[in-house]
Short mmCIF file of C-alpha atoms and ligand atoms in Angstrom, two decimals:
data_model
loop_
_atom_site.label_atom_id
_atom_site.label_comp_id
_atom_site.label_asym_id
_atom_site.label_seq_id
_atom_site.Cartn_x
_atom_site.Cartn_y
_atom_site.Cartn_z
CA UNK W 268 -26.60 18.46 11.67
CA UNK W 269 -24.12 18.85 8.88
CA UNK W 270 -22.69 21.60 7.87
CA UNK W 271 -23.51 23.97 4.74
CA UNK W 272 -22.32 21.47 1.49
CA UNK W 273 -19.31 23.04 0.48
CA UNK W 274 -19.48 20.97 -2.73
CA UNK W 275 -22.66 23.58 -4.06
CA UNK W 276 -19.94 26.13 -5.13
CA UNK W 277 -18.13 24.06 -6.60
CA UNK W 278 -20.88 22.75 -8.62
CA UNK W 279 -21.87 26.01 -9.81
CA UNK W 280 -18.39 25.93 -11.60
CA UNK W 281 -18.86 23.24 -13.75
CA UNK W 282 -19.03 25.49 -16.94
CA UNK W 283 -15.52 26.85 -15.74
CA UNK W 284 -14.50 23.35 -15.27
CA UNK W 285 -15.18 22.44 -18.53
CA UNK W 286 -13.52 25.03 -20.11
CA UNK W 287 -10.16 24.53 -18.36
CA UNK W 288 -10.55 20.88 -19.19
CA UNK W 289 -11.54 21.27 -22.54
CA UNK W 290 -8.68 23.56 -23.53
CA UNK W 291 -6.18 20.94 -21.50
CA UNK W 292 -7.31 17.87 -23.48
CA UNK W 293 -7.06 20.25 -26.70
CA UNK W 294 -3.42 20.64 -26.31
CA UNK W 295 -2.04 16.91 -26.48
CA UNK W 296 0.98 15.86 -24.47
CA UNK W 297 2.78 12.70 -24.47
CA UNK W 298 5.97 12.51 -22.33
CA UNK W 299 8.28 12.45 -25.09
CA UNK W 300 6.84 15.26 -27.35
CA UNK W 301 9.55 18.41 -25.99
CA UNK W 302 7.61 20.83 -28.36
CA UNK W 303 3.96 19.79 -27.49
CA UNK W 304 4.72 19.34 -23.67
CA UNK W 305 5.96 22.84 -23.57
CA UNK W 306 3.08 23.97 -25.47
CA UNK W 307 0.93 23.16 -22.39
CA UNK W 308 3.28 24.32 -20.14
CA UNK W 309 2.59 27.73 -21.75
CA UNK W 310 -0.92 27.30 -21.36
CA UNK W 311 -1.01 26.57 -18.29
CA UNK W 312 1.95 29.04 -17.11
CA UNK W 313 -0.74 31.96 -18.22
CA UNK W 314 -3.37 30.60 -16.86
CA UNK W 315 -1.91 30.18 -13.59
CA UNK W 316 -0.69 33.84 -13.75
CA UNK W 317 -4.17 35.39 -14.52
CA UNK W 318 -5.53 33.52 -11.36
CA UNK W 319 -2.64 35.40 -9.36
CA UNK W 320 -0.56 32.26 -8.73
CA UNK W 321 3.54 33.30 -8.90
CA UNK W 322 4.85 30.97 -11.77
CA UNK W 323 8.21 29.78 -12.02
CA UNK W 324 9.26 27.30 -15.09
CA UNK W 325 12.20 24.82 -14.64
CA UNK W 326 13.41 24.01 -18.29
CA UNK W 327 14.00 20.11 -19.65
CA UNK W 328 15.85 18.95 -22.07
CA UNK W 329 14.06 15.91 -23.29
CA UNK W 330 10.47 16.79 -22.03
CA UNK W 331 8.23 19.62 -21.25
CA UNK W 332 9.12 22.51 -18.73
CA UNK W 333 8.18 21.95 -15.31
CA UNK W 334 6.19 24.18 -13.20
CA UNK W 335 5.83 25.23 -9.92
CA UNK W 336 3.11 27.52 -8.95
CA UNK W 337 2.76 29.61 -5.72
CA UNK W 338 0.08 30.58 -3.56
CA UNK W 339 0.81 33.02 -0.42
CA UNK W 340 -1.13 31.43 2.95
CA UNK W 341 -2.20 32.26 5.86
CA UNK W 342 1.70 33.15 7.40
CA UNK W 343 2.30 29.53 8.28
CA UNK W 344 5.29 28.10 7.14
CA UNK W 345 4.69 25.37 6.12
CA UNK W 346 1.78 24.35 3.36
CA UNK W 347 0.69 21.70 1.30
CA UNK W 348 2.37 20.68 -2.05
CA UNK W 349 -0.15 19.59 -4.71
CA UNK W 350 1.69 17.31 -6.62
CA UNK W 351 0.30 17.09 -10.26
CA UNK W 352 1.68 15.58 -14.04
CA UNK W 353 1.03 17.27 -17.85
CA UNK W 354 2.36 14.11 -19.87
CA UNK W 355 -0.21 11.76 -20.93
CA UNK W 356 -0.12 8.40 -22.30
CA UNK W 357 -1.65 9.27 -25.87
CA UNK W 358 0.14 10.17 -28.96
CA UNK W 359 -0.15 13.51 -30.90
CA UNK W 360 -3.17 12.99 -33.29
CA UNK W 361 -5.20 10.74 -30.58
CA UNK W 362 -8.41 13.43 -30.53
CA UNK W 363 -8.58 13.03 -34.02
CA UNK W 364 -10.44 9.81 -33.39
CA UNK W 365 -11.04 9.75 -29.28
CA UNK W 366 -12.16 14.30 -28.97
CA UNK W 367 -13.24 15.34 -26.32
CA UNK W 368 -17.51 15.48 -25.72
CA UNK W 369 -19.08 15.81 -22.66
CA UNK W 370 -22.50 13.74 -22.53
CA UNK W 371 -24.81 15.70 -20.67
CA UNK W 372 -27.22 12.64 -20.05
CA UNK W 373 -24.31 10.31 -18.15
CA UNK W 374 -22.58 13.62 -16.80
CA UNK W 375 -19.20 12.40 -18.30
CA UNK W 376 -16.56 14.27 -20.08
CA UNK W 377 -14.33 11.86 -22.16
CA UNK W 378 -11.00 12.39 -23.65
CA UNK W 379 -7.58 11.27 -23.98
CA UNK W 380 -5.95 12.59 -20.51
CA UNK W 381 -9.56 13.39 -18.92
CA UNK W 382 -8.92 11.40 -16.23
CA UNK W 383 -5.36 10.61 -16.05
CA UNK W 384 -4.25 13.87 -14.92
CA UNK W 385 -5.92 17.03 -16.97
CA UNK W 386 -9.39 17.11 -14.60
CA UNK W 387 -6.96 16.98 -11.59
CA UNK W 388 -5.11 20.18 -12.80
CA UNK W 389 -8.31 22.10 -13.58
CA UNK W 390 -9.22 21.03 -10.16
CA UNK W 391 -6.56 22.12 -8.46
CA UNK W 392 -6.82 25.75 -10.29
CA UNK W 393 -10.46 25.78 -9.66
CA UNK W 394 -9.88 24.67 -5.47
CA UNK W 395 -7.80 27.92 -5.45
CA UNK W 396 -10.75 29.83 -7.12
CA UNK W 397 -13.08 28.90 -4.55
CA UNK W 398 -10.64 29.62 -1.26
CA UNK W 399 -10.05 33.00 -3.15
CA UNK W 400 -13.84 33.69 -3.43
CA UNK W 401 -14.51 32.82 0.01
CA UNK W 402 -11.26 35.20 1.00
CA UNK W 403 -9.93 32.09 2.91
CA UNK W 404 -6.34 31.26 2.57
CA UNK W 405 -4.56 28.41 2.61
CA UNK W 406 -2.85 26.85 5.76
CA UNK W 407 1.06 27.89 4.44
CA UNK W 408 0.14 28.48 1.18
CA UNK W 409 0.08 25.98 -1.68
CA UNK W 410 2.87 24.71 -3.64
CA UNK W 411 1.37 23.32 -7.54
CA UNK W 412 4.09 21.29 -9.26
CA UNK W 413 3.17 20.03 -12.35
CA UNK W 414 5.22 17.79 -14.30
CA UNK W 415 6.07 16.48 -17.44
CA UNK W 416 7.38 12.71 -17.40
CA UNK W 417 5.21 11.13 -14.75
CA UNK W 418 3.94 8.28 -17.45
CA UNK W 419 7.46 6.96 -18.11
CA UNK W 420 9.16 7.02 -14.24
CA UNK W 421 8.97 9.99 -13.58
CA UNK W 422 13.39 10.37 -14.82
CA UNK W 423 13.74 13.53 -15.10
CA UNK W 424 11.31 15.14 -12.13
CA UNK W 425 12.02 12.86 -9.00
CA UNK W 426 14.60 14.83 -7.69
CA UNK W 427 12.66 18.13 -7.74
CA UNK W 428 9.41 16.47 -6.21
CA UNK W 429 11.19 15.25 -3.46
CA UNK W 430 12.90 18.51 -2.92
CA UNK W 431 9.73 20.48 -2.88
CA UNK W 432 7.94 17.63 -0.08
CA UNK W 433 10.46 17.70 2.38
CA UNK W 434 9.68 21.80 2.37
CA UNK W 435 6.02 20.87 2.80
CA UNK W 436 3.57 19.69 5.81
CA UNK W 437 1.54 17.11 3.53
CA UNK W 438 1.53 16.28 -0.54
CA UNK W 439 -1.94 15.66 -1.57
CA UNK W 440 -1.36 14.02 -5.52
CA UNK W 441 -4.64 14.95 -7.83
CA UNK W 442 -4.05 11.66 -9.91
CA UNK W 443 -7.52 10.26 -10.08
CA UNK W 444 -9.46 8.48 -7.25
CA UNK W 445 -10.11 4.82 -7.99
CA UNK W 446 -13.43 3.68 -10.26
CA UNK W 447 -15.45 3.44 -6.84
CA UNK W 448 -13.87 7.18 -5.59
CA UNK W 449 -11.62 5.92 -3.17
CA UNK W 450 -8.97 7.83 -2.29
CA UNK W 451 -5.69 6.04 -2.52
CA UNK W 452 -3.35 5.79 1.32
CA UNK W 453 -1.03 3.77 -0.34
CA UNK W 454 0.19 2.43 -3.78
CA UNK W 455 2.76 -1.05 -4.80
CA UNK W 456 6.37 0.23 -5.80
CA UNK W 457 7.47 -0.71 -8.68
CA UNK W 458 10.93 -2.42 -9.87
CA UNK W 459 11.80 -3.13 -13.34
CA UNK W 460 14.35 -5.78 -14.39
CA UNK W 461 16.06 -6.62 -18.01
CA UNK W 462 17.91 -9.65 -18.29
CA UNK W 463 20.15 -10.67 -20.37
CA UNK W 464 21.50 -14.62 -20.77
CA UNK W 465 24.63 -14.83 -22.95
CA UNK W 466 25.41 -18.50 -23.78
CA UNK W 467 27.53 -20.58 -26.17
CA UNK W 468 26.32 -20.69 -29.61
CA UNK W 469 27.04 -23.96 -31.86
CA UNK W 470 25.83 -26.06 -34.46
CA UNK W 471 23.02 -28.16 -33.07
CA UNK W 472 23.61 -30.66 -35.06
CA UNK W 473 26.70 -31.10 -35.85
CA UNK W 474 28.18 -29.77 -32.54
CA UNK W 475 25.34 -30.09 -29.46
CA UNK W 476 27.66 -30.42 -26.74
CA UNK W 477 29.71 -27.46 -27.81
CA UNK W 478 26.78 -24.99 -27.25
CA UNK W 479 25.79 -23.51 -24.00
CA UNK W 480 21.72 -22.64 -24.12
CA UNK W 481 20.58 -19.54 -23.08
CA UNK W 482 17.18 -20.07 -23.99
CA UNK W 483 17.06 -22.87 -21.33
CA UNK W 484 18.59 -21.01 -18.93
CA UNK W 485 15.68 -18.75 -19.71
CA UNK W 486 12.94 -20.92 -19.53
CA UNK W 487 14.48 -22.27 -15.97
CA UNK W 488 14.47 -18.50 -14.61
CA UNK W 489 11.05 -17.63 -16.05
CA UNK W 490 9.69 -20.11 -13.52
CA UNK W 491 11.86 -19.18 -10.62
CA UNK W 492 10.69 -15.42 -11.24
CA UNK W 493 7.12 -16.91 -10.76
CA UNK W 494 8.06 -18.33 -7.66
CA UNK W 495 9.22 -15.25 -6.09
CA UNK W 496 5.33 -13.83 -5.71
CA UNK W 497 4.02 -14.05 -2.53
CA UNK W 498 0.41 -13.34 -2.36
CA UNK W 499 0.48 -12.74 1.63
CA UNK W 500 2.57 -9.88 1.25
CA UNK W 501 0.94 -8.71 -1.89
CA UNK W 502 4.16 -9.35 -3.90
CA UNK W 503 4.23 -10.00 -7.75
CA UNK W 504 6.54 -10.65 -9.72
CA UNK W 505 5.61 -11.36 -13.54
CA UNK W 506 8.26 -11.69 -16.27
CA UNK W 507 6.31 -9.86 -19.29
CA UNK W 508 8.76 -9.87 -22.20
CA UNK W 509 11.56 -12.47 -23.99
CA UNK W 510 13.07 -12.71 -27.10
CA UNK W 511 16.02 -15.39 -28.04
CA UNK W 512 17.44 -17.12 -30.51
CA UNK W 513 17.83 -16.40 -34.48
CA UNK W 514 18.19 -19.76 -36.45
CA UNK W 515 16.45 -22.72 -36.03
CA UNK W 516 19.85 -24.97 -35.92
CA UNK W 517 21.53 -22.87 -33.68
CA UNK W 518 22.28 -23.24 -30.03
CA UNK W 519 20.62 -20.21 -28.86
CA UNK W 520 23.63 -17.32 -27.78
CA UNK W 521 21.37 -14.74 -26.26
CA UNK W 522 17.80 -14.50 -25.00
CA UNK W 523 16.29 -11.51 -22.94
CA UNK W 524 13.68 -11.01 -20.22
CA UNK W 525 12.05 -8.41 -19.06
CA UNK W 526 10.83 -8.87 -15.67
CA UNK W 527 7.54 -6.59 -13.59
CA UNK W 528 7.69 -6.63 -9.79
CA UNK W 529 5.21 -4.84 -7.36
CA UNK W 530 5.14 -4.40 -3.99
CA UNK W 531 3.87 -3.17 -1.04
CA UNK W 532 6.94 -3.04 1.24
CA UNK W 533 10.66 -2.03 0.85
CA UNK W 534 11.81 -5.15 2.20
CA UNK W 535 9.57 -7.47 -0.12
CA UNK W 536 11.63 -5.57 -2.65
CA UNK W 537 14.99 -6.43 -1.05
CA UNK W 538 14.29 -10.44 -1.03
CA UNK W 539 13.01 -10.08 -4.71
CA UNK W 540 16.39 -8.09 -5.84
CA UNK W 541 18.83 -10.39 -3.47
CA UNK W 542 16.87 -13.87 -5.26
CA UNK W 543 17.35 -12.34 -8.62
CA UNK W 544 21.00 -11.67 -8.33
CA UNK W 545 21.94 -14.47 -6.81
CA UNK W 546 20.28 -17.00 -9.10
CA UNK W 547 22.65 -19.84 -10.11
CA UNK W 548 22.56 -20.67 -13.80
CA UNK W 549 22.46 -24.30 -14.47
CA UNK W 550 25.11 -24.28 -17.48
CA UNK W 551 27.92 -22.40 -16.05
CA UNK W 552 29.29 -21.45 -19.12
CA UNK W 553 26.11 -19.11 -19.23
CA UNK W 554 26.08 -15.77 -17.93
CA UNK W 555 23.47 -13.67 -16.64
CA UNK W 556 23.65 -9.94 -16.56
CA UNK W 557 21.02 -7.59 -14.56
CA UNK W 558 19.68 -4.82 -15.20
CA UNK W 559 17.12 -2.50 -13.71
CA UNK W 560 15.80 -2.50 -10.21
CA UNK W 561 13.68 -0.79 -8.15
CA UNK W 562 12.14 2.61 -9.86
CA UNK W 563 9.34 3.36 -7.52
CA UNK W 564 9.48 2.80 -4.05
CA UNK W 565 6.31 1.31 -2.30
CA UNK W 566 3.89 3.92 -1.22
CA UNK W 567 3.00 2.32 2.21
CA UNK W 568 -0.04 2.73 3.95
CA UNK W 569 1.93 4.54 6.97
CA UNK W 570 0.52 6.08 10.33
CA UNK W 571 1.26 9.54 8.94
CA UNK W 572 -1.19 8.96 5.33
CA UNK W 573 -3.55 7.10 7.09
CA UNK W 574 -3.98 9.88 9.56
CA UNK W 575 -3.78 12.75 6.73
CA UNK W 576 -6.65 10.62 4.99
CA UNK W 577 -9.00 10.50 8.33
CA UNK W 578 -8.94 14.03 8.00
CA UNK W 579 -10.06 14.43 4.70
CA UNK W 580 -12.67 11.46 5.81
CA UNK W 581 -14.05 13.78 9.15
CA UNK W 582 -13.86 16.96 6.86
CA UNK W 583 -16.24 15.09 4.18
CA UNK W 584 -18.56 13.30 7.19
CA UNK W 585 -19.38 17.14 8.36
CA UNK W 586 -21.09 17.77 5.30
CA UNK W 587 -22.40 13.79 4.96
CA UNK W 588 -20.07 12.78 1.95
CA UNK W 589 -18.39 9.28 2.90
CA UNK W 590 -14.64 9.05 2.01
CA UNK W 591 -12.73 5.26 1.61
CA UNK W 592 -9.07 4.56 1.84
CA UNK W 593 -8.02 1.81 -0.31
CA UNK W 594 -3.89 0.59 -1.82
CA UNK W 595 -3.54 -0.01 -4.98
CA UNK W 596 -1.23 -1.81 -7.30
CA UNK W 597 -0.21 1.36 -9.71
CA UNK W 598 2.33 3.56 -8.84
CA UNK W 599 2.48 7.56 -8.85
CA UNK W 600 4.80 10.44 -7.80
CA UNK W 601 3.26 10.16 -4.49
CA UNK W 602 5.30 7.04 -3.87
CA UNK W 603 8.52 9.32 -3.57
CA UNK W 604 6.93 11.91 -1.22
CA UNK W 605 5.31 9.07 1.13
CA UNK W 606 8.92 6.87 1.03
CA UNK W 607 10.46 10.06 2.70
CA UNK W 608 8.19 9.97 5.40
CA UNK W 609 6.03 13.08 4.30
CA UNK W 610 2.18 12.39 4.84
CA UNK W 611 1.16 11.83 1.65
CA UNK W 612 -2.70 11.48 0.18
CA UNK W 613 -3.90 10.89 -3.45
CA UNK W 614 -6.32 9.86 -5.59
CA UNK W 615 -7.76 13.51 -4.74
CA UNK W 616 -8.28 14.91 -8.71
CA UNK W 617 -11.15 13.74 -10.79
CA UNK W 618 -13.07 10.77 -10.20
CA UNK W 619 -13.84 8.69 -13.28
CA UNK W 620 -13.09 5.42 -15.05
CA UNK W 621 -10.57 4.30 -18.16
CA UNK W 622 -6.78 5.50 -17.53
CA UNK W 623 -4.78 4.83 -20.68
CA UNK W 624 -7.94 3.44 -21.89
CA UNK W 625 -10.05 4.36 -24.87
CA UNK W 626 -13.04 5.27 -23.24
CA UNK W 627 -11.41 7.73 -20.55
CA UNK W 628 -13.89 9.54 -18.59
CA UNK W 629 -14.28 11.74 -16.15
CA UNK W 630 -17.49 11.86 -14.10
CA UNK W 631 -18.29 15.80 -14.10
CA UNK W 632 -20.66 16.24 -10.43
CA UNK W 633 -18.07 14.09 -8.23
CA UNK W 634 -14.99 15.15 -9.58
CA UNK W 635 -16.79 18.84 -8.79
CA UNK W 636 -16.91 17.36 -5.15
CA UNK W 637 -13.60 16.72 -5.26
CA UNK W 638 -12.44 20.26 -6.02
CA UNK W 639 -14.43 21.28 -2.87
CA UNK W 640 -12.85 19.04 -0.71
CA UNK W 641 -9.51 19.27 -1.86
CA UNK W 642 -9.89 23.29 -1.03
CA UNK W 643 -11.20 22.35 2.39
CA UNK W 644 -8.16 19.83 3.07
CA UNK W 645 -5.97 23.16 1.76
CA UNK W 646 -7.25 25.38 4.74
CA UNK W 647 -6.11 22.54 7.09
CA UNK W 648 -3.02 23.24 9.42
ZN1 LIG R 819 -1.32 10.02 -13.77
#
């Protein structure tokens, strides 16, 4: 028989929920707004304080304080880290036209950063609401991080994410689940490459064989990129951007490329790199400089986040919810934790549909499951 639905709580907080969320989305946050970013990090700052969590603010330059928010355990050492992000994708002024609503009849709440991460932060506070209400603590506490640059690489926070995982037993990331709910065991690293062809400019008329093309260089390496992908190993490689030339009878000087590559394993990312560099230019009086690499590491489906995710699956079976695991092309902060080898499991905040898109949602009930589950998976050793 299962076991009392731990979800029903959390349910009965959806008016809480709302109101965390709704004051969130209120404060808008892109990554590069220093003034607006810290604005939040006030906001949230107090209201971590008032629920008893020990608050401690890591000043940025360029972007919004960090936090990192404490909760004492049950004496363990060693707890979970709850890795979370502020920054959205939308520009200051964005509610003016996209506000938040919630429409009762489809149980949605829509809004720029619904989904993509504010529901996972109000999540997270109200997981810790319902362990405190119970008077069950956390295995080793919980660490909340919550950063400020995750939509743009994450620059200026790596360093402290990775510090805080190694000093934890698992990271569980409340980015949101996929459109179906899946939770997400692993994730494609990203790399990032700018190119830049300098050639030989002449007169096309007058001089053609003086000129050295970089434009057809460019065209030549657009379709060797292509042929990089390999399907099988669920390796892409997509160049998204060029620009070249300037005058119509010159023989172009300069064109650039930016390049996309995802994968799924470190060394897909190696014989992507090593083909790049070592691409011979027809015209060797063209040169090719490289920039860029690889900014995100894979998140791989390892033994240690497939085994964290089982758990969360057997904790959800004892009270009949069903759980799937799935990878996923995006990348998240949870790519660092899991590339050093600390069991890593996200997808855990809201559930929902419409990232970066303008009809982001959040689906109220299941994301409320979510929070109940994500304090069970807290209490785990
Ligand atoms: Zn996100």
């Amino acid at each position: 028989m299962p076991s009392p639905d731990p979800s029903t709580p959390a349910r009965a907080r959806r008016p809480e929920f709302l109101a965390l969320l709704e004051r969130f989305v209120a404060c808008e946050t892109p990554t590069h707004g220093k003034a607006a970013g810290d604005r939040m990090a006030d906001l949230l700052a107090a209201t971590l304080a008032d629920d008893g969590w020990r608050v401690e603010r890591t000043p940025r330059r360029d972007v919004g304080d960090v936090l990192c928010a404490t909760l004492p355990g049950d004496g363990r050492d060693r707890g979970s880290l709850v890795l979370a992000h502020y920054d959205t994708v939308w520009p200051i002024g964005t509610l003016a036209a996209m506000p938040f609503r919630v429409d009762a009849a489809s149980d949605r709440a829509y809004g720029p950063g619904t989904l993509d991460m504010k529901a996972g932060i109000a999540a997270t506070i109200l997981a810790a609401r319902l362990l405190a209400d119970a008077g069950t603590p956390a295995a080793g506490g919980v660490t909340l991080l919550i950063t400020s640059d995750e939509e743009t690489g994450s620059a200026h926070s790596r360093e402290r994410i990775e510090a805080e995982a190694r000093r934890h037993e698992r990271v569980l990331v409340v980015e949101p689940a996929r459109d179906d709910g899946a939770l997400k065991v692993g994730r494609k690293g990203v790399a990032d490459y700018h190119l830049d062809l300098h050639g030989v400019p002449a007169h096309a008329g007058n001089h053609p064989d003086d000129g050295a093309s970089a434009l057809v260089e460019l065209a030549h390496l657009v379709l060797f990129l292509r042929s990089l992908d390999d399907r099988d190993a669920a390796t892409t490689v997509h160049p998204t951007v060029a620009r070249a030339g300037g005058a119509v009878n010159v023989i172009t000087e300069h064109a650039h490329l930016d390049v996309d590559v995802r994968v799924l394993r470190l060394d897909e990312a190696a014989r992507v790199d090593d083909a790049i560099r070592a691409w011979e230019l027809r015209d060797p009086q063209v040169r090719l400089e490289v920039a860029g690499g690889l900014n995100r590491p894979p998140m791989e489906p390892t033994a240690a986040n497939l085994a964290l995710f089982e758990r969360a699956r057997a904790l959800a079976g004892t009270w009949g919810a069903t759980l799937e695991g799935a990878v996923v092309g995006g990348g998240s902060d949870g790519n660092f934790t899991s590339a050093l080898g600390v069991p890593t499991l996200d997808g855990l905040g809201a559930c929902g549909r419409g990232a970066h898109a303008r009809d982001e949602h959040v689906r109220i009930g299941d994301t409320l499951d979510r929070v109940a589950l994500l304090a069970a998976l807290l209490t785990q050793p």
